[in-house]
Amino acid sequence: MSRVAVGGFQHETNTFAPSKADYAAFEAGGGWPGVQYGEPLFAAVEGANIPAAGAIGALRAAGHSLVATAWAAASPSAQVTAHAYERIAGELVARLKDALPVDGVYLDLHGAMVVATFDDGEGELLRRVREAVGPRVPIVASLDLHANVTRAMIERADALVAYRTYPHVDMAETGARAARVLDEMMRSGQRPEGGFHSLDYLTGLPSQCSFIEPCRSIYRELEAIEQKEGVTLSFTPGFPMADFAECGMAVFGYGANAKRAVERLHRIVADAEPRFALELHSAPDAVRRARNRGAVGKPVVLADTQDNPGAGGNGDTTGLLRALIEQKAEDAVLGLLIDPASAARAHEAGLNATVNFSLGGKSAIPGDAPLNGEFTVERMGDGRFTCTGPMFKGFRMTLGNMALLRSRVAPGVRVVLASRKCQAADQEMFRTLGVEPRRCRVVALKSSVHFRADFEPIAKEVLVVKAPGPALADPAEFPWKKLRTGVRLHPLGPVHA
Ligand SMILES: [Zn+2]
């Protein structure tokens, strides 16, 4: 039996997004549990599809005793403030030092954190953790598939293990896999050899989905190589919205044959470049197609990808909603529109009241503005419910005041309002206000890919929509400044000079 310190600090940073992640954002959690210190960490993540939950289960099953340090996550946004970083990382490292001696450290990290005062949030955290435990104690971290893995992260951790699915249905499973790697290291007292190789092109989020090509095949090949070579392999397509030198895709692995396995997988991902191309629809075109093809029982699902709160959007742009209303779509619903002021106004007005709203458009996104009009308040809620879809299963949501509005000029269009940022990736977000997504013809979601886990099974088809928002689907459209030179800004696209 070994003594293992457990902690976590997750943030996915879109450096081009409008709002930073301050300490309050980690207290709120954005759909994840709020910041946790010490023992309560265990109960906070238990039973949810969260990496730390999977790791804790696997470490306990292996008979180890666990010490909780700190765990925190926030909605993706612009940089983590220096204050939030120092407070959370400070607690994590201080509690780790209090817990010494330990035989191993497991960390639940995202891998794409940029701090207001430096670029590599995880590289710095791993440096501090390494400094605290010394060179001999193994440190293993699980990572999101959207990690922008840096050389510093690779050097300071003994192993990094990333998700293999997008939508991330394997978060807890990945935590468990990382825990088994750590367990093996503690038992054998040996460090596996590592291999790492970054790629020189970026890919937009919608084309990184593991349900579709080329990622579906890449992850299949990854598992085949892993088996054949007896290694642990990861492929991270990265988060192409973080302007720093090492942003992008990478392949890495551990084991005696790690270098050879990494080179093989790297070649496969390099060769897949043309197949990462994206098909995007304008909002008016997408709505037109959805109106024609959607049917009650088999809706067309529209992904408002560029305002995805899971990629740094505030979930309040109105481009797609405007197109739904202009074309008077029928049996249509859009969610979640994050607008606490409008949600409060709906609660003040009361059930069945028809009043003027100025919906969304509050993030100063180019090409976006509030949508003004009369809406009827059809339902209200307190934003408390538990998700049931394959990805967010067990997540206990606290989205604040929620309301279901119906447009007066386009009575077939309804909007689900929430007060706290969260990606629309679970049908319970609609059911909590009495909307059954399957009974709609058009379902518009502020999400890039995660929605597919719960919504694709009910969808006639999925269209990815390009409407105003800060999470640009084509990385070549961002004004990159710090990215390393020589990277193609989208598949086969322009080279960053
Ligand atoms: Zn992710």
Short mmCIF file of C-alpha atoms and ligand atoms in Angstrom, two decimals:
data_model
loop_
_atom_site.label_atom_id
_atom_site.label_comp_id
_atom_site.label_asym_id
_atom_site.label_seq_id
_atom_site.Cartn_x
_atom_site.Cartn_y
_atom_site.Cartn_z
CA MET A 1 0.00 0.00 0.00
CA SER A 2 1.31 3.41 -0.97
CA ARG A 3 0.40 6.92 0.00
CA VAL A 4 -0.74 9.01 -2.97
CA ALA A 5 -1.45 12.73 -3.12
CA VAL A 6 -4.39 13.68 -5.36
CA GLY A 7 -5.08 17.11 -6.83
CA GLY A 8 -6.38 18.87 -9.90
CA PHE A 9 -6.45 22.23 -11.62
CA GLN A 10 -8.28 22.47 -14.92
CA HIS A 11 -8.64 25.38 -17.29
CA GLU A 12 -8.90 25.60 -21.06
CA THR A 13 -7.76 29.05 -22.06
CA ASN A 14 -8.89 30.85 -25.22
CA THR A 15 -6.56 33.85 -25.15
CA PHE A 16 -8.80 35.58 -27.71
CA ALA A 17 -11.98 35.27 -25.55
CA PRO A 18 -13.66 38.26 -23.87
CA SER A 19 -13.53 37.32 -20.15
CA LYS A 20 -10.77 36.08 -17.85
CA ALA A 21 -11.11 33.27 -15.28
CA ASP A 22 -10.92 34.85 -11.83
CA TYR A 23 -11.19 33.05 -8.51
CA ALA A 24 -14.99 33.38 -8.55
CA ALA A 25 -15.06 31.45 -11.85
CA PHE A 26 -13.36 28.51 -10.09
CA GLU A 27 -15.75 28.82 -7.15
CA ALA A 28 -18.65 28.60 -9.62
CA GLY A 29 -17.05 25.71 -11.53
CA GLY A 30 -19.04 26.24 -14.76
CA GLY A 31 -20.84 22.90 -14.49
CA TRP A 32 -17.91 21.22 -12.70
CA PRO A 33 -17.78 21.09 -8.90
CA GLY A 34 -16.61 24.38 -7.36
CA VAL A 35 -13.07 24.66 -5.97
CA GLN A 36 -12.30 22.01 -3.33
CA TYR A 37 -9.62 21.88 -0.66
CA GLY A 38 -8.68 18.76 1.29
CA GLU A 39 -10.94 15.84 2.14
CA PRO A 40 -14.25 17.25 0.67
CA LEU A 41 -12.62 16.85 -2.77
CA PHE A 42 -13.41 13.12 -2.70
CA ALA A 43 -17.17 13.55 -2.25
CA ALA A 44 -17.34 16.49 -4.68
CA VAL A 45 -16.19 14.45 -7.69
CA GLU A 46 -17.56 11.05 -6.70
CA GLY A 47 -19.81 9.33 -9.21
CA ALA A 48 -19.25 11.91 -11.96
CA ASN A 49 -17.47 11.49 -15.30
CA ILE A 50 -14.47 13.44 -13.96
CA PRO A 51 -10.84 12.27 -14.32
CA ALA A 52 -10.11 12.64 -10.61
CA ALA A 53 -13.14 10.44 -9.80
CA GLY A 54 -11.81 7.66 -12.02
CA ALA A 55 -8.31 7.99 -10.61
CA ILE A 56 -9.50 7.98 -7.00
CA GLY A 57 -11.55 4.84 -7.65
CA ALA A 58 -8.65 3.03 -9.32
CA LEU A 59 -6.08 4.04 -6.68
CA ARG A 60 -8.38 2.94 -3.86
CA ALA A 61 -9.09 -0.34 -5.65
CA ALA A 62 -5.33 -0.91 -5.81
CA GLY A 63 -5.24 -0.52 -2.03
CA HIS A 64 -3.51 2.86 -1.77
CA SER A 65 -4.27 5.49 0.83
CA LEU A 66 -5.07 8.89 -0.61
CA VAL A 67 -4.47 12.45 0.54
CA ALA A 68 -6.57 15.19 -1.05
CA THR A 69 -4.81 18.48 -1.82
CA ALA A 70 -6.85 20.85 -4.01
CA TRP A 71 -9.05 20.49 -7.07
CA ALA A 72 -10.53 23.27 -9.22
CA ALA A 73 -12.04 23.82 -12.66
CA ALA A 74 -13.75 26.75 -14.39
CA SER A 75 -15.52 27.36 -17.67
CA PRO A 76 -13.15 27.89 -20.57
CA SER A 77 -12.41 31.59 -21.03
CA ALA A 78 -9.53 33.99 -21.50
CA GLN A 79 -6.48 33.74 -19.22
CA VAL A 80 -6.60 32.61 -15.59
CA THR A 81 -5.90 35.64 -13.42
CA ALA A 82 -2.60 35.59 -11.52
CA HIS A 83 -4.55 35.86 -8.26
CA ALA A 84 -6.72 32.79 -8.99
CA TYR A 85 -3.71 30.78 -10.14
CA GLU A 86 -1.56 31.61 -7.14
CA ARG A 87 -4.37 30.98 -4.69
CA ILE A 88 -5.30 27.56 -6.10
CA ALA A 89 -1.81 26.37 -7.07
CA GLY A 90 -0.56 27.76 -3.75
CA GLU A 91 -3.11 25.70 -1.77
CA LEU A 92 -2.42 22.59 -3.82
CA VAL A 93 1.34 22.75 -3.27
CA ALA A 94 1.06 23.78 0.40
CA ARG A 95 -1.26 20.85 1.16
CA LEU A 96 1.03 18.53 -0.79
CA LYS A 97 3.99 19.65 1.33
CA ASP A 98 1.92 19.06 4.49
CA ALA A 99 1.14 15.54 3.26
CA LEU A 100 4.78 14.54 2.67
CA PRO A 101 6.18 11.98 2.51
CA VAL A 102 4.10 10.53 -0.34
CA ASP A 103 4.92 7.70 -2.74
CA GLY A 104 3.22 9.23 -5.77
CA VAL A 105 1.23 12.19 -7.05
CA TYR A 106 -1.82 12.09 -9.34
CA LEU A 107 -2.98 15.36 -10.92
CA ASP A 108 -6.21 15.99 -12.85
CA LEU A 109 -5.10 18.66 -15.36
CA HIS A 110 -6.58 20.05 -18.56
CA GLY A 111 -3.32 20.96 -20.27
CA ALA A 112 -4.35 24.16 -22.08
CA MET A 113 -4.10 26.71 -19.26
CA VAL A 114 -2.61 30.12 -19.93
CA VAL A 115 -2.13 32.44 -16.96
CA ALA A 116 -2.31 36.23 -17.27
CA THR A 117 1.34 36.49 -16.22
CA PHE A 118 2.84 33.43 -17.98
CA ASP A 119 1.97 31.06 -20.80
CA ASP A 120 2.26 27.50 -19.50
CA GLY A 121 -0.02 27.06 -16.48
CA GLU A 122 0.48 23.28 -16.20
CA GLY A 123 4.23 23.40 -16.89
CA GLU A 124 4.59 25.81 -13.97
CA LEU A 125 2.32 23.78 -11.67
CA LEU A 126 4.27 20.60 -12.46
CA ARG A 127 7.51 22.48 -11.74
CA ARG A 128 6.24 23.46 -8.28
CA VAL A 129 4.90 19.96 -7.56
CA ARG A 130 8.21 18.42 -8.67
CA GLU A 131 10.10 20.85 -6.46
CA ALA A 132 7.90 19.89 -3.50
CA VAL A 133 8.23 16.09 -3.83
CA GLY A 134 11.77 15.86 -5.22
CA PRO A 135 13.09 13.92 -8.21
CA ARG A 136 12.20 10.40 -7.06
CA VAL A 137 8.44 10.53 -6.41
CA PRO A 138 6.46 9.71 -9.58
CA ILE A 139 4.05 12.38 -10.83
CA VAL A 140 1.36 11.30 -13.29
CA ALA A 141 -1.31 13.61 -14.72
CA SER A 142 -4.36 12.98 -16.85
CA LEU A 143 -5.03 15.54 -19.57
CA ASP A 144 -7.91 16.74 -21.69
CA LEU A 145 -7.84 15.85 -25.39
CA HIS A 146 -7.54 19.63 -25.96
CA ALA A 147 -4.31 19.92 -24.01
CA ASN A 148 -1.59 22.02 -25.65
CA VAL A 149 1.21 19.81 -24.38
CA THR A 150 4.52 21.59 -23.82
CA ARG A 151 8.08 20.32 -23.45
CA ALA A 152 8.08 21.62 -19.87
CA MET A 153 5.02 19.49 -19.02
CA ILE A 154 6.65 16.40 -20.56
CA GLU A 155 9.90 16.99 -18.68
CA ARG A 156 8.37 17.65 -15.26
CA ALA A 157 5.82 14.81 -15.18
CA ASP A 158 6.75 11.13 -15.26
CA ALA A 159 3.74 10.39 -17.44
CA LEU A 160 0.88 12.30 -19.07
CA VAL A 161 -2.22 10.41 -20.18
CA ALA A 162 -4.91 12.09 -22.35
CA TYR A 163 -8.56 11.41 -23.20
CA ARG A 164 -9.28 9.58 -26.45
CA THR A 165 -12.80 10.76 -27.10
CA TYR A 166 -14.34 14.07 -28.16
CA PRO A 167 -17.12 14.36 -26.85
CA HIS A 168 -15.16 13.43 -23.75
CA VAL A 169 -17.11 10.38 -22.61
CA ASP A 170 -13.88 8.85 -21.22
CA MET A 171 -12.85 11.45 -18.65
CA ALA A 172 -13.21 9.20 -15.60
CA GLU A 173 -11.80 6.28 -17.56
CA THR A 174 -8.72 8.34 -18.46
CA GLY A 175 -8.20 9.23 -14.81
CA ALA A 176 -8.32 5.52 -14.01
CA ARG A 177 -5.82 4.79 -16.79
CA ALA A 178 -3.44 7.45 -15.44
CA ALA A 179 -3.82 5.95 -11.96
CA ARG A 180 -2.84 2.51 -13.26
CA VAL A 181 0.27 4.00 -14.89
CA LEU A 182 1.15 5.60 -11.55
CA ASP A 183 0.43 2.38 -9.67
CA GLU A 184 2.77 0.46 -11.98
CA MET A 185 5.52 3.04 -11.43
CA MET A 186 5.16 2.90 -7.65
CA ARG A 187 5.24 -0.92 -7.67
CA SER A 188 8.20 -1.30 -10.03
CA GLY A 189 10.12 1.73 -8.84
CA GLN A 190 10.93 2.31 -12.53
CA ARG A 191 10.26 5.24 -14.82
CA PRO A 192 9.23 4.35 -18.34
CA GLU A 193 11.00 5.99 -21.24
CA GLY A 194 9.06 8.74 -22.94
CA GLY A 195 8.56 9.98 -26.48
CA PHE A 196 7.05 13.27 -27.65
CA HIS A 197 6.44 14.80 -31.06
CA SER A 198 4.43 17.94 -31.87
CA LEU A 199 2.75 18.55 -35.23
CA ASP A 200 3.09 21.58 -37.45
CA TYR A 201 -0.55 22.27 -38.31
CA LEU A 202 -3.62 23.39 -36.33
CA THR A 203 -7.14 21.98 -36.63
CA GLY A 204 -10.48 23.59 -35.75
CA LEU A 205 -12.51 22.08 -32.90
CA PRO A 206 -15.44 20.73 -34.98
CA SER A 207 -13.08 18.56 -37.07
CA GLN A 208 -11.45 17.04 -33.97
CA CYS A 209 -14.51 14.96 -33.08
CA SER A 210 -13.62 11.31 -32.46
CA PHE A 211 -17.01 10.12 -33.81
CA ILE A 212 -15.98 11.23 -37.31
CA GLU A 213 -12.94 10.94 -39.57
CA PRO A 214 -10.05 11.31 -39.37
CA CYS A 215 -9.94 11.12 -35.55
CA ARG A 216 -12.08 7.99 -35.40
CA SER A 217 -9.39 6.09 -37.34
CA ILE A 218 -6.48 7.81 -35.61
CA TYR A 219 -7.64 6.70 -32.16
CA ARG A 220 -8.24 3.18 -33.47
CA GLU A 221 -4.67 3.10 -34.81
CA LEU A 222 -3.41 4.55 -31.52
CA GLU A 223 -4.87 1.60 -29.63
CA ALA A 224 -3.49 -0.90 -32.14
CA ILE A 225 0.04 0.55 -31.85
CA GLU A 226 -0.28 0.65 -28.07
CA GLN A 227 -1.11 -3.06 -27.96
CA LYS A 228 1.57 -4.08 -30.40
CA GLU A 229 4.35 -2.05 -28.75
CA GLY A 230 3.29 -2.47 -25.13
CA VAL A 231 3.25 1.29 -24.48
CA THR A 232 0.87 4.00 -23.23
CA LEU A 233 0.10 6.43 -26.05
CA SER A 234 -1.76 9.74 -26.31
CA PHE A 235 -2.74 12.02 -29.18
CA THR A 236 -3.89 15.51 -28.25
CA PRO A 237 -5.36 17.54 -31.15
CA GLY A 238 -4.94 20.54 -28.85
CA PHE A 239 -6.88 23.72 -28.25
CA PRO A 240 -6.23 26.00 -31.25
CA MET A 241 -7.22 29.24 -29.47
CA ALA A 242 -4.31 29.77 -27.08
CA ASP A 243 -1.81 32.23 -28.45
CA PHE A 244 1.53 30.98 -27.16
CA ALA A 245 4.53 29.31 -28.79
CA GLU A 246 3.64 25.66 -28.15
CA CYS A 247 -0.08 25.71 -29.00
CA GLY A 248 -1.19 22.76 -31.11
CA MET A 249 -1.33 19.04 -31.70
CA ALA A 250 1.05 16.48 -30.17
CA VAL A 251 1.69 12.77 -29.82
CA PHE A 252 3.40 11.32 -26.74
CA GLY A 253 3.85 8.02 -25.00
CA TYR A 254 5.67 5.92 -22.39
CA GLY A 255 7.26 2.49 -22.35
CA ALA A 256 10.34 0.75 -23.67
CA ASN A 257 9.24 1.24 -27.30
CA ALA A 258 7.76 4.70 -26.75
CA LYS A 259 9.94 6.53 -29.27
CA ARG A 260 9.14 4.14 -32.10
CA ALA A 261 5.41 4.08 -31.23
CA VAL A 262 5.25 7.88 -31.06
CA GLU A 263 6.96 8.20 -34.45
CA ARG A 264 4.48 5.79 -36.03
CA LEU A 265 1.46 7.60 -34.63
CA HIS A 266 2.98 10.96 -35.53
CA ARG A 267 3.28 9.86 -39.17
CA ILE A 268 -0.40 8.79 -39.18
CA VAL A 269 -1.55 12.17 -37.80
CA ALA A 270 0.73 14.08 -40.19
CA ASP A 271 -0.68 12.15 -43.15
CA ALA A 272 -4.28 12.83 -42.00
CA GLU A 273 -3.92 16.60 -42.48
CA PRO A 274 -6.16 16.98 -45.57
CA ARG A 275 -8.91 14.98 -43.87
CA PHE A 276 -9.21 17.51 -41.02
CA ALA A 277 -10.86 20.03 -43.38
CA LEU A 278 -14.08 21.64 -42.07
CA GLU A 279 -17.57 22.06 -43.49
CA LEU A 280 -19.23 25.18 -42.08
CA HIS A 281 -22.64 26.71 -42.82
CA SER A 282 -23.76 30.34 -42.48
CA ALA A 283 -26.58 30.84 -39.97
CA PRO A 284 -29.24 31.66 -42.64
CA ASP A 285 -28.23 28.66 -44.78
CA ALA A 286 -28.17 26.30 -41.80
CA VAL A 287 -31.63 27.44 -40.62
CA ARG A 288 -33.05 27.10 -44.12
CA ARG A 289 -31.77 23.55 -44.41
CA ALA A 290 -32.90 22.65 -40.90
CA ARG A 291 -36.43 23.99 -41.51
CA ASN A 292 -36.72 21.83 -44.60
CA ARG A 293 -35.19 18.65 -43.27
CA GLY A 294 -35.95 18.64 -39.55
CA ALA A 295 -38.97 16.74 -38.25
CA VAL A 296 -40.56 16.36 -34.84
CA GLY A 297 -38.95 13.16 -33.57
CA LYS A 298 -35.87 13.66 -35.78
CA PRO A 299 -34.60 17.24 -35.37
CA VAL A 300 -31.77 18.85 -37.27
CA VAL A 301 -29.17 19.95 -34.72
CA LEU A 302 -27.29 23.20 -35.33
CA ALA A 303 -23.97 23.71 -33.56
CA ASP A 304 -23.33 27.41 -32.83
CA THR A 305 -19.67 26.48 -32.51
CA GLN A 306 -18.08 29.94 -32.41
CA ASP A 307 -19.93 30.94 -29.22
CA ASN A 308 -19.29 27.64 -27.44
CA PRO A 309 -18.89 28.33 -23.69
CA GLY A 310 -16.71 25.21 -23.69
CA ALA A 311 -14.19 27.07 -25.83
CA GLY A 312 -14.21 30.52 -24.27
CA GLY A 313 -17.47 31.94 -25.60
CA ASN A 314 -19.83 33.65 -23.18
CA GLY A 315 -22.82 31.85 -24.74
CA ASP A 316 -24.64 35.11 -25.45
CA THR A 317 -24.22 35.90 -29.15
CA THR A 318 -27.42 36.19 -31.14
CA GLY A 319 -26.53 35.45 -34.79
CA LEU A 320 -28.14 32.02 -34.96
CA LEU A 321 -31.17 33.05 -32.86
CA ARG A 322 -31.69 36.00 -35.20
CA ALA A 323 -31.72 33.67 -38.23
CA LEU A 324 -34.25 31.34 -36.52
CA ILE A 325 -36.56 34.27 -35.78
CA GLU A 326 -36.14 35.94 -39.20
CA GLN A 327 -37.04 32.69 -40.97
CA LYS A 328 -39.84 31.97 -38.47
CA ALA A 329 -38.58 28.47 -37.82
CA GLU A 330 -41.15 26.09 -36.34
CA ASP A 331 -40.72 23.78 -33.35
CA ALA A 332 -37.29 25.32 -32.85
CA VAL A 333 -35.37 25.77 -29.62
CA LEU A 334 -32.01 27.44 -28.91
CA GLY A 335 -29.98 26.97 -25.74
CA LEU A 336 -28.31 27.78 -23.58
CA LEU A 337 -28.33 31.54 -24.04
CA ILE A 338 -26.37 32.81 -21.05
CA ASP A 339 -27.89 36.09 -19.97
CA PRO A 340 -28.38 36.59 -16.22
CA ALA A 341 -30.06 39.99 -16.65
CA SER A 342 -32.69 38.60 -19.03
CA ALA A 343 -33.22 35.53 -16.85
CA ALA A 344 -33.82 37.82 -13.87
CA ARG A 345 -36.19 39.94 -15.97
CA ALA A 346 -38.16 36.80 -16.90
CA HIS A 347 -38.44 35.80 -13.23
CA GLU A 348 -39.64 39.32 -12.33
CA ALA A 349 -42.18 39.37 -15.14
CA GLY A 350 -43.53 35.97 -14.11
CA LEU A 351 -45.13 33.02 -15.82
CA ASN A 352 -47.05 33.74 -19.05
CA ALA A 353 -46.03 37.39 -19.06
CA THR A 354 -45.12 38.85 -22.47
CA VAL A 355 -42.53 41.60 -22.17
CA ASN A 356 -39.71 43.20 -24.10
CA PHE A 357 -36.31 41.59 -23.79
CA SER A 358 -32.88 42.63 -24.96
CA LEU A 359 -31.38 39.18 -25.27
CA GLY A 360 -27.66 38.43 -25.22
CA GLY A 361 -25.14 40.38 -27.28
CA LYS A 362 -23.39 41.69 -24.18
CA SER A 363 -19.84 40.49 -24.86
CA ALA A 364 -18.85 43.07 -27.49
CA ILE A 365 -18.20 40.40 -30.12
CA PRO A 366 -17.63 41.86 -33.60
CA GLY A 367 -20.78 41.47 -35.73
CA ASP A 368 -22.98 40.75 -32.70
CA ALA A 369 -25.60 42.79 -30.83
CA PRO A 370 -28.47 42.21 -28.38
CA LEU A 371 -31.64 40.82 -29.94
CA ASN A 372 -34.59 43.02 -28.98
CA GLY A 373 -38.16 41.82 -29.08
CA GLU A 374 -41.22 40.61 -27.22
CA PHE A 375 -41.08 37.17 -25.67
CA THR A 376 -43.46 35.22 -23.45
CA VAL A 377 -42.15 33.55 -20.32
CA GLU A 378 -43.29 29.92 -20.60
CA ARG A 379 -41.34 28.26 -17.81
CA MET A 380 -38.95 29.21 -15.05
CA GLY A 381 -36.42 27.19 -13.13
CA ASP A 382 -33.66 27.47 -10.52
CA GLY A 383 -30.99 25.86 -12.70
CA ARG A 384 -30.47 22.90 -10.39
CA PHE A 385 -30.54 19.50 -12.04
CA THR A 386 -28.31 16.50 -12.68
CA CYS A 387 -27.11 15.66 -16.17
CA THR A 388 -27.87 12.27 -17.69
CA GLY A 389 -26.08 12.25 -21.07
CA PRO A 390 -23.00 10.11 -21.76
CA MET A 391 -20.52 12.93 -21.19
CA PHE A 392 -21.90 15.00 -18.30
CA LYS A 393 -23.55 12.07 -16.54
CA GLY A 394 -23.69 12.78 -12.83
CA PHE A 395 -22.69 16.45 -13.12
CA ARG A 396 -24.81 18.45 -10.69
CA MET A 397 -25.64 21.73 -12.44
CA THR A 398 -26.23 25.03 -10.70
CA LEU A 399 -26.96 27.40 -13.57
CA GLY A 400 -28.87 30.02 -11.57
CA ASN A 401 -32.16 31.49 -12.77
CA MET A 402 -33.34 29.79 -15.93
CA ALA A 403 -36.31 30.64 -18.16
CA LEU A 404 -37.96 29.36 -21.31
CA LEU A 405 -39.04 32.20 -23.62
CA ARG A 406 -41.20 32.08 -26.76
CA SER A 407 -40.77 34.70 -29.47
CA ARG A 408 -43.88 36.80 -30.16
CA VAL A 409 -43.01 37.48 -33.82
CA ALA A 410 -41.85 33.91 -34.47
CA PRO A 411 -43.93 31.75 -32.12
CA GLY A 412 -42.20 28.57 -33.28
CA VAL A 413 -38.93 29.75 -31.74
CA ARG A 414 -38.13 29.20 -28.07
CA VAL A 415 -35.01 30.17 -26.15
CA VAL A 416 -33.62 28.53 -23.01
CA LEU A 417 -31.97 31.17 -20.83
CA ALA A 418 -29.49 30.41 -18.04
CA SER A 419 -27.57 32.68 -15.69
CA ARG A 420 -24.26 30.81 -15.45
CA LYS A 421 -22.05 29.75 -18.33
CA CYS A 422 -22.30 26.14 -19.42
CA GLN A 423 -22.01 24.35 -22.75
CA ALA A 424 -25.32 22.96 -24.09
CA ALA A 425 -24.23 19.34 -24.23
CA ASP A 426 -26.87 17.50 -22.21
CA GLN A 427 -30.60 17.11 -22.90
CA GLU A 428 -31.42 17.71 -19.22
CA MET A 429 -30.54 21.38 -19.81
CA PHE A 430 -33.76 21.55 -21.85
CA ARG A 431 -35.86 19.03 -19.96
CA THR A 432 -35.39 20.99 -16.74
CA LEU A 433 -37.70 23.58 -18.38
CA GLY A 434 -40.07 21.02 -19.89
CA VAL A 435 -38.56 20.95 -23.39
CA GLU A 436 -38.00 17.49 -24.85
CA PRO A 437 -35.36 18.02 -27.59
CA ARG A 438 -36.59 15.03 -29.60
CA ARG A 439 -40.01 16.69 -29.92
CA CYS A 440 -38.47 19.66 -31.78
CA ARG A 441 -37.68 20.11 -35.46
CA VAL A 442 -34.66 22.36 -35.00
CA VAL A 443 -32.37 22.28 -31.97
CA ALA A 444 -29.70 25.00 -31.88
CA LEU A 445 -26.89 24.44 -29.37
CA LYS A 446 -24.04 26.58 -28.11
CA SER A 447 -21.50 23.80 -28.36
CA SER A 448 -18.84 22.63 -30.84
CA VAL A 449 -18.70 18.86 -30.45
CA HIS A 450 -19.58 17.74 -26.89
CA PHE A 451 -23.31 17.92 -27.68
CA ARG A 452 -22.86 15.02 -30.10
CA ALA A 453 -22.66 12.48 -27.27
CA ASP A 454 -26.24 13.14 -26.13
CA PHE A 455 -27.84 14.79 -29.18
CA GLU A 456 -26.48 12.91 -32.18
CA PRO A 457 -28.57 9.82 -31.39
CA ILE A 458 -31.78 11.89 -31.77
CA ALA A 459 -30.58 14.04 -34.68
CA LYS A 460 -31.51 13.65 -38.31
CA GLU A 461 -28.31 15.51 -39.08
CA VAL A 462 -25.84 17.90 -37.50
CA LEU A 463 -24.78 21.17 -39.15
CA VAL A 464 -21.86 23.23 -37.85
CA VAL A 465 -22.77 26.92 -38.05
CA LYS A 466 -20.46 29.89 -38.39
CA ALA A 467 -22.14 32.79 -36.54
CA PRO A 468 -20.48 35.57 -34.49
CA GLY A 469 -18.47 34.42 -31.48
CA PRO A 470 -14.95 34.38 -30.07
CA ALA A 471 -14.24 30.65 -30.56
CA LEU A 472 -13.43 30.79 -34.25
CA ALA A 473 -13.86 27.47 -36.04
CA ASP A 474 -10.99 28.28 -38.39
CA PRO A 475 -7.80 28.94 -36.39
CA ALA A 476 -6.36 30.86 -39.37
CA GLU A 477 -8.79 33.71 -38.59
CA PHE A 478 -7.21 34.52 -35.20
CA PRO A 479 -4.60 37.31 -34.97
CA TRP A 480 -1.78 35.03 -33.73
CA LYS A 481 1.23 36.80 -32.24
CA LYS A 482 3.15 34.40 -29.99
CA LEU A 483 2.64 31.10 -31.84
CA ARG A 484 5.88 29.51 -33.09
CA THR A 485 6.59 30.21 -36.74
CA GLY A 486 6.21 27.55 -39.40
CA VAL A 487 2.84 26.25 -38.19
CA ARG A 488 0.07 25.92 -40.78
CA LEU A 489 -2.90 27.77 -39.26
CA HIS A 490 -5.40 25.23 -40.59
CA PRO A 491 -5.00 21.94 -42.47
CA LEU A 492 -2.94 22.62 -45.64
CA GLY A 493 -3.46 26.31 -44.83
CA PRO A 494 -1.36 29.45 -44.53
CA VAL A 495 1.92 29.23 -42.60
CA HIS A 496 2.39 31.44 -39.54
CA ALA A 497 5.44 33.61 -40.23
ZN ZN B 1 -11.67 19.21 -24.16
#
